[in-house]
Amino acid sequence: MPQKIVKLSVQDVRFPTSLEQHGSDAMHTDPDYSVAYVVIETDGGTKGYGLTFTVGRGTEVVVCAVKALSGLLVGRTLEEIVADFRGFYRLLTSDSQMRWIGPEKGVIHLATAAVLNAVWDLWARVEGKPLWKLLVDMSPEQVVSCIDFRYITDALTEQEALDLLRKAKTGKAEREQQMLKEGYPAYTTSCAWLGYSDQQLTQLCTDALANGWSRFKVKVGADIEDDKRRCRLIRQMIGPDKIMMMDANQRWDVGEAVPWMTCLSPFRPLWIEEPTSPDDILGHCHNRVMFKQFLQASALQFVQIDSCRLGSVNENLAVLLMAHKFQVPVCPHAGGVGLCELVQHLILFDYISVSADLNNRMCEYVDHLHEHFTSPVVIRDAHYLPPKDPGYSCEMLQSSVETHRYPDGEVWLRLSADGPRPQ
Amino acid sequence: MPQKIVKLSVQDVRFPTSLEQHGSDAMHTDPDYSVAYVVIETDGGTKGYGLTFTVGRGTEVVVCAVKALSGLLVGRTLEEIVADFRGFYRLLTSDSQMRWIGPEKGVIHLATAAVLNAVWDLWARVEGKPLWKLLVDMSPEQVVSCIDFRYITDALTEQEALDLLRKAKTGKAEREQQMLKEGYPAYTTSCAWLGYSDQQLTQLCTDALANGWSRFKVKVGADIEDDKRRCRLIRQMIGPDKIMMMDANQRWDVGEAVPWMTCLSPFRPLWIEEPTSPDDILGHCHNRVMFKQFLQASALQFVQIDSCRLGSVNENLAVLLMAHKFQVPVCPHAGGVGLCELVQHLILFDYISVSADLNNRMCEYVDHLHEHFTSPVVIRDAHYLPPKDPGYSCEMLQSSVETHRYPDGEVWLRLSADGPRPQ
């Protein structure tokens, strides 16, 4: 029986994280971690759940964009979508009128990710598999049929992608077993948000060390003296052998980034993340065309994919394959709301079916808001354990959605009754 | 008396241009030329008008984004905004939560342009000058104080910008007189939209030649045989000495673009516009950081600024100055709804106060929808004549706004009564 998608609903769900400075960095000083949360439903009553991550104000704009896209989805069957997933991806990203307000960037691309994430979740549920396993069990031809190669054929052709996937078949079963047993290595960003006091930072770092963490990311970029003090503190606590990364969240001009990082180099960061504009060298690449150029220019040493800023699984597959071709390790972004839940599937697929390599690779982890999901991530000894429930792990608890819906959920009604919040 | 902005309203206004294939190209096969139309009002009752251009579906998302930004504007005085226009630009583009859904790209940047265009219009009206004259009369220090140099100081510093503007003072008065007398050279895109028949194309080209046009842009990219036939036809009609440009509107991969253009090279195009992804080499740059890189990489030979995709006058000033530093001629995008009305101000400023050069320079012109504006462009002998009315020339007739408002304007009610339109 074909599953016809008959309904799409989308909600603006926000968590008031700015009250305690969780997630604060040099550019996002007061984030309220939020999602545009999508639920699709088939005529058979099966549901698929998807989301994209935002940081508060503006989520309503993404919600509006999801509604604008919904007409392209509702009325189609899951079977016809996945039979030509490349075509469906292009339908969403290249609608002859809507592409003007992107294309494949900003609000409309975030909305595309939320919608497609829900479709992938639905597909995995119908197949009764967690998403990573659905991907791992696909033939190279099936994987490649999900990718839109428009604008990247000068870096990676369909044939090359097939060859890479076929070559990686060797040892696949063993790698899957290894992942089920050991999990995928993670690093933590939970200890050193910019708005945390030194005392908070010390406490969190102590706890993390006790829990087996050995890789830590620190937010930097607002004040050089602060940065030096915080980085020194962390390096002293973790010792010389553990790994430290830094993240400036787009704060600097090119001319500022170099001397600033020279000052911080004694603390031996493995990488500096987003030193400048996301449209410049390095940075938060928003689509496969940006990643392609950075790879071609050897302008990045770590590829940080994002499950919600790229166009869902489809576009992430393209980037994973390009990264493998250019032999650059992938270390996914995560955190926020649901990003850990989503991206673990992609990095498991990458290891098992594409890169077959764990050198210099790790997946970001942030210990926030997992309690709102029906299948939250499981971390053991600083590793992500492969999810077992069918789907893409981003179904939220109905009660969490209702309480945090903006602006009429209980949490927000109570906060607004307390008076206006500082901007 | 300070002018406090007390109100912002925004409307979704669409023209059903797809019915007659006006504006059609290889990627936008059925555009309904549209605007998110912004009106701001001060407590003294003065109004400012701004817009950003879109092509139909999705305009409601930009409208939603304008509403999200309005809280940053309403309640401020025009005086405090223009006293620190750089700061206000950054407030809009770097709001610590909303920047996540951009930054400075896609929906939120289009919305930023619409809002800032209205502020500039208001300022020019309060000063009783057309916008180009307001700009031309500014001191170099004032011009530079409107520009956010974040992320571009490696290509252009504030001091360099000041030096360029000071150097260009020589001959400024003469150039202003010249513009008032002769106008700024234009080229036409009205003859050769992709959806037009050969007969339509021949007729329009004949008329354009009779009206003194000597520079023509042709849409290409969907079918090579069609392209050859259409380009041959136009080259035959205009003769060997007149100028032809081509525009593929992002249709090709890099590997397709080269052989395709080799086939069309016998027709001697001056440029090929948007051969591939807007995030790749060349293309519709969406902010100053993209333009900076293309200039640094010598990857474009003509800078095509856009009055509605860049962050209004402020960001266009940055790009004009960078283009001048890198000695690349500026040939603005126009057409759509209101783009000609807006961009003429910027290119007049560029000639009078920055580049002082007309070599290889011309401003696009498309003969559509000007009748909906209170101060439409005036073209004489294929030149833009400088506007004389105060403001930024994008106030629309109230009757046009009401009739074309989507979905409840008379035009759209009538069309929907006629039954569903082909997608």
XYZ file of C-alpha atoms in Angstrom, chain B:
423
model
C 12.057 68.454 15.384
C 13.235 64.821 15.379
C 11.175 62.457 13.221
C 10.206 59.430 15.259
C 9.228 56.374 13.221
C 5.951 55.171 14.707
C 4.645 52.685 12.148
C 5.783 50.106 9.621
C 3.392 48.291 7.300
C 4.297 45.690 4.707
C 2.287 44.188 1.872
C 2.617 41.271 -0.540
C 2.069 42.768 -4.003
C 2.233 40.517 -7.062
C 1.836 41.080 -10.789
C 0.720 38.062 -12.856
C 3.546 38.474 -15.380
C 3.856 34.724 -15.926
C 0.638 34.808 -17.970
C 2.598 36.397 -20.812
C 6.073 34.993 -20.064
C 7.566 38.406 -19.300
C 10.723 37.887 -17.293
C 11.072 34.194 -18.140
C 14.521 32.643 -18.192
C 16.195 29.242 -17.979
C 15.576 28.885 -14.221
C 12.577 31.121 -13.612
C 10.143 29.807 -16.169
C 7.009 31.438 -14.816
C 7.847 34.482 -12.684
C 5.074 36.602 -11.214
C 6.995 39.809 -10.595
C 6.312 40.796 -7.013
C 7.443 42.974 -4.142
C 7.384 42.997 -0.388
C 6.291 46.630 -0.152
C 7.167 48.574 2.980
C 5.728 51.890 4.152
C 7.116 53.567 7.260
C 5.626 56.640 8.891
C 6.892 59.193 11.375
C 4.958 60.878 14.150
C 5.030 64.001 11.984
C 3.141 62.100 9.253
C 6.048 61.865 6.786
C 6.219 58.555 4.932
C 9.068 56.527 3.506
C 8.622 53.787 0.894
C 10.800 50.753 0.324
C 10.581 47.398 -1.380
C 12.404 44.259 -2.262
C 11.794 42.321 -5.448
C 10.643 38.690 -5.605
C 9.072 36.495 -8.285
C 5.821 35.219 -6.755
C 5.531 32.317 -4.323
C 7.641 32.968 -1.251
C 6.907 36.702 -1.116
C 4.820 35.984 1.985
C 7.957 34.629 3.673
C 9.812 37.896 3.000
C 6.796 39.818 4.322
C 6.992 37.721 7.498
C 10.711 38.549 7.813
C 10.041 42.292 7.400
C 7.595 42.047 10.298
C 10.263 40.282 12.353
C 12.649 43.199 11.733
C 10.151 45.980 12.341
C 10.656 45.972 16.101
C 14.244 47.115 15.530
C 13.044 50.207 13.628
C 9.774 51.395 15.117
C 10.299 53.749 18.046
C 13.598 55.175 16.780
C 14.023 58.635 15.275
C 15.340 59.119 11.751
C 17.970 61.409 13.256
C 19.410 58.783 15.587
C 19.434 56.206 12.786
C 21.330 58.347 10.280
C 23.659 59.737 12.966
C 25.018 56.174 13.294
C 23.811 54.485 10.124
C 26.628 51.934 10.275
C 25.458 50.927 13.724
C 21.841 50.688 12.612
C 22.832 48.550 9.618
C 24.641 46.199 11.950
C 21.732 46.150 14.384
C 19.489 44.871 11.588
C 21.952 42.418 10.045
C 23.538 41.131 13.259
C 20.646 40.805 15.683
C 22.033 38.137 17.989
C 19.091 35.800 17.373
C 17.933 36.621 13.847
C 21.358 36.465 12.237
C 21.096 32.691 12.582
C 18.510 32.545 9.786
C 20.884 34.424 7.446
C 23.233 35.992 8.094
C 23.066 38.630 5.374
C 21.608 36.259 2.809
C 18.323 34.932 1.469
C 14.981 35.921 2.968
C 16.255 37.935 5.908
C 18.621 39.994 3.742
C 15.887 40.710 1.190
C 13.731 41.898 4.087
C 16.605 44.016 5.423
C 16.921 45.657 1.999
C 13.215 46.501 1.907
C 13.290 48.065 5.379
C 16.495 50.030 4.783
C 15.320 51.168 1.354
C 12.323 52.738 3.125
C 14.617 54.457 5.647
C 16.779 55.895 2.863
C 13.659 57.045 1.012
C 12.392 58.743 4.168
C 15.729 60.459 4.731
C 15.893 61.761 1.157
C 12.318 63.043 1.367
C 13.013 64.819 4.638
C 16.052 66.446 2.978
C 13.926 67.322 -0.065
C 16.344 65.601 -2.489
C 16.306 62.601 -4.775
C 18.428 59.904 -3.172
C 21.316 60.157 -5.661
C 21.632 63.860 -4.884
C 21.543 63.222 -1.142
C 24.468 60.819 -1.624
C 26.386 63.076 -4.001
C 26.146 65.988 -1.555
C 27.518 63.963 1.368
C 31.096 64.445 2.539
C 33.401 61.416 2.162
C 33.214 61.012 5.958
C 29.413 60.869 5.869
C 29.377 58.300 3.066
C 31.855 56.087 4.877
C 29.892 56.340 8.132
C 27.004 54.484 6.430
C 29.132 51.429 5.599
C 29.677 48.384 7.821
C 33.262 47.319 7.083
C 32.954 44.052 9.020
C 34.528 41.195 7.027
C 35.864 43.403 4.205
C 38.762 45.250 5.805
C 41.208 42.846 4.157
C 40.060 44.251 0.799
C 39.082 47.827 1.694
C 39.705 49.782 4.872
C 37.787 52.834 6.012
C 40.835 54.981 5.287
C 41.151 53.637 1.736
C 37.454 54.325 1.147
C 37.916 57.908 2.323
C 40.917 58.355 0.037
C 39.020 57.040 -2.985
C 36.102 59.396 -2.345
C 38.384 62.394 -1.786
C 40.303 61.706 -4.956
C 37.052 61.521 -6.930
C 36.043 65.045 -5.911
C 37.875 66.413 -8.948
C 35.358 67.036 -11.717
C 32.367 66.077 -9.598
C 30.290 69.181 -10.412
C 30.911 68.706 -14.145
C 29.864 65.074 -14.007
C 26.674 65.986 -12.191
C 25.864 68.516 -14.938
C 26.683 65.941 -17.604
C 24.319 63.405 -16.036
C 21.500 65.941 -15.780
C 21.963 66.734 -19.464
C 22.701 63.329 -21.010
C 21.621 60.750 -18.479
C 23.336 57.436 -17.698
C 23.751 54.859 -20.494
C 21.362 51.908 -20.352
C 20.981 48.515 -21.991
C 17.736 46.654 -22.587
C 16.653 43.169 -21.544
C 13.080 43.657 -22.745
C 13.519 42.081 -26.187
C 14.655 38.547 -25.526
C 13.067 36.742 -22.602
C 13.309 33.007 -22.984
C 9.580 32.423 -23.317
C 9.123 34.882 -26.199
C 8.522 33.628 -29.756
C 10.923 34.558 -32.560
C 8.237 36.833 -33.988
C 7.833 38.699 -30.674
C 11.603 38.947 -30.390
C 11.973 40.386 -33.909
C 9.242 42.950 -33.321
C 10.627 44.060 -29.953
C 14.152 44.297 -31.318
C 12.978 46.392 -34.284
C 11.173 48.769 -31.947
C 14.157 49.014 -29.617
C 16.532 49.860 -32.486
C 14.106 52.551 -33.639
C 14.155 53.983 -30.105
C 17.930 54.323 -30.075
C 18.944 51.217 -28.101
C 22.393 49.860 -28.942
C 22.980 47.278 -26.158
C 20.858 44.157 -25.782
C 20.757 41.262 -23.316
C 19.548 37.804 -24.350
C 18.392 35.022 -22.023
C 20.032 31.664 -22.826
C 20.703 28.305 -21.222
C 17.716 25.989 -21.678
C 18.313 24.590 -25.187
C 21.468 25.104 -27.211
C 19.764 24.997 -30.621
C 17.168 27.549 -29.497
C 19.943 29.730 -28.140
C 21.923 29.624 -31.382
C 18.857 30.513 -33.441
C 17.833 33.375 -31.156
C 21.350 34.817 -30.817
C 21.885 34.613 -34.597
C 18.594 36.400 -35.177
C 19.468 39.204 -32.784
C 23.041 39.620 -34.016
C 21.711 39.860 -37.597
C 19.196 42.490 -36.608
C 21.520 44.678 -34.538
C 24.526 44.338 -36.860
C 28.178 43.747 -35.968
C 28.872 46.932 -33.981
C 26.168 46.977 -31.359
C 26.624 45.165 -28.058
C 25.060 41.862 -26.986
C 25.160 40.288 -23.510
C 23.966 36.820 -22.485
C 22.425 35.576 -19.244
C 22.057 31.894 -18.242
C 20.434 32.567 -14.846
C 22.406 29.858 -12.963
C 21.415 27.034 -15.280
C 24.713 25.212 -15.807
C 27.349 23.168 -14.032
C 30.894 24.427 -14.610
C 31.551 21.639 -17.119
C 28.445 22.542 -19.135
C 29.028 26.272 -19.175
C 32.290 26.173 -21.088
C 31.232 24.120 -24.172
C 27.827 25.867 -24.283
C 29.411 29.302 -24.378
C 31.970 28.114 -26.923
C 28.999 27.340 -29.195
C 27.574 30.823 -28.647
C 30.867 32.706 -28.919
C 30.482 33.431 -32.679
C 27.703 35.854 -31.698
C 30.256 37.800 -29.641
C 28.661 38.324 -26.237
C 30.252 41.022 -24.063
C 29.557 38.867 -21.005
C 27.878 35.709 -19.835
C 25.874 36.401 -16.710
C 25.270 33.779 -13.988
C 26.542 30.734 -15.877
C 26.381 28.561 -12.724
C 25.393 28.490 -9.044
C 25.171 31.922 -7.399
C 27.422 30.510 -4.684
C 30.076 29.601 -7.244
C 32.435 31.721 -9.349
C 30.592 34.744 -10.807
C 26.903 35.126 -10.161
C 24.332 37.027 -8.212
C 26.478 38.027 -5.246
C 24.212 38.412 -2.245
C 26.423 40.487 0.016
C 29.640 42.504 0.209
C 31.657 39.494 1.445
C 30.830 37.507 -1.704
C 31.669 40.498 -3.922
C 34.924 40.982 -2.026
C 36.079 37.452 -2.751
C 35.102 37.525 -6.424
C 37.001 40.799 -6.795
C 40.039 39.451 -4.922
C 40.006 36.333 -7.120
C 39.595 38.349 -10.359
C 36.598 36.058 -10.935
C 34.319 38.690 -12.416
C 34.831 41.290 -15.128
C 31.624 43.254 -14.485
C 30.093 43.995 -11.078
C 26.314 43.724 -11.198
C 25.026 45.364 -8.049
C 21.415 44.891 -7.032
C 19.374 47.445 -5.115
C 17.252 44.795 -3.402
C 19.477 41.755 -2.872
C 22.269 43.658 -1.158
C 21.521 45.406 2.143
C 20.209 48.637 0.612
C 22.298 51.733 -0.098
C 24.658 51.010 2.797
C 25.975 47.727 1.448
C 25.913 48.932 -2.178
C 28.222 51.787 -1.178
C 30.720 49.225 0.122
C 30.575 47.272 -3.139
C 30.861 50.369 -5.370
C 33.991 51.418 -3.486
C 35.538 47.938 -3.659
C 34.786 47.698 -7.392
C 36.473 51.045 -7.899
C 39.514 49.979 -5.924
C 39.801 46.802 -8.027
C 39.035 48.796 -11.199
C 36.141 46.595 -12.320
C 33.259 48.378 -14.092
C 29.841 48.375 -12.427
C 26.817 47.476 -14.603
C 23.785 47.239 -12.287
C 21.017 44.656 -12.397
C 17.575 46.087 -12.885
C 14.151 45.130 -14.202
C 11.636 43.304 -12.054
C 9.413 45.671 -10.137
C 11.066 48.909 -9.081
C 14.682 47.778 -9.563
C 15.230 50.353 -12.326
C 13.644 53.064 -10.194
C 15.995 52.268 -7.310
C 19.311 51.411 -8.910
C 19.528 54.492 -11.133
C 20.248 56.505 -7.971
C 23.182 54.270 -7.062
C 24.815 54.283 -10.480
C 24.494 58.068 -10.757
C 26.283 58.372 -7.426
C 28.898 55.918 -8.631
C 29.684 57.961 -11.730
C 29.576 61.384 -10.092
C 31.306 60.591 -6.783
C 33.291 57.368 -7.197
C 34.300 55.943 -10.568
C 34.199 59.075 -12.773
C 34.204 56.670 -15.690
C 31.656 55.546 -18.322
C 33.855 53.071 -20.202
C 32.251 49.641 -20.476
C 29.517 50.796 -18.099
C 25.778 50.689 -18.516
C 22.728 50.113 -16.409
C 20.178 47.405 -17.231
C 16.707 48.536 -18.300
C 13.518 46.525 -18.657
C 10.337 48.158 -19.847
C 7.806 46.672 -17.433
C 5.547 47.800 -14.622
C 6.885 51.358 -14.374
C 3.310 52.619 -14.620
C 2.715 51.494 -11.045
C 5.141 54.033 -9.560
C 4.495 57.650 -8.602
C 7.896 58.722 -10.013
C 8.709 56.207 -12.756
C 12.120 56.169 -14.470
C 12.582 58.450 -17.450
C 14.531 56.953 -20.346
C 15.606 59.211 -23.198
C 17.612 57.942 -26.127
C 18.650 54.795 -24.221
C 19.837 56.781 -21.186
C 18.436 57.065 -17.670
C 17.651 60.712 -16.892
C 18.386 61.600 -13.246
C 15.218 61.592 -11.102
C 14.140 64.962 -9.707
C 11.518 64.094 -7.095
C 12.682 63.776 -3.493
C 13.210 60.227 -2.259
C 14.289 56.853 -3.614
C 11.609 56.581 -6.362
C 9.908 53.459 -5.089
C 6.569 54.774 -3.936
C 3.842 52.846 -5.738
C 0.394 54.077 -6.710
C -2.030 53.235 -3.933
C -4.460 51.849 -6.502
C -1.789 49.492 -7.916
C -0.972 48.164 -4.454
C -4.616 47.528 -3.645
C -5.473 45.851 -6.932
C -2.404 43.576 -6.920
C -2.221 42.684 -3.254
C -1.887 38.906 -2.880
C -4.140 36.998 -2.464
C -7.017 39.422 -1.876
C -6.451 42.125 -4.520
C -8.932 42.385 -7.368
C -6.482 41.026 -9.966
C -5.851 37.855 -7.939
C -9.470 37.340 -6.965
C -10.360 37.479 -10.659
C -7.581 35.060 -11.632
C -8.528 32.562 -8.954
C -12.156 32.776 -10.076
C -10.893 31.803 -13.556
C -9.692 28.516 -12.093
C -6.269 27.160 -11.129
C -3.256 28.356 -13.089
C -0.688 25.951 -14.478
C 2.266 25.478 -12.085
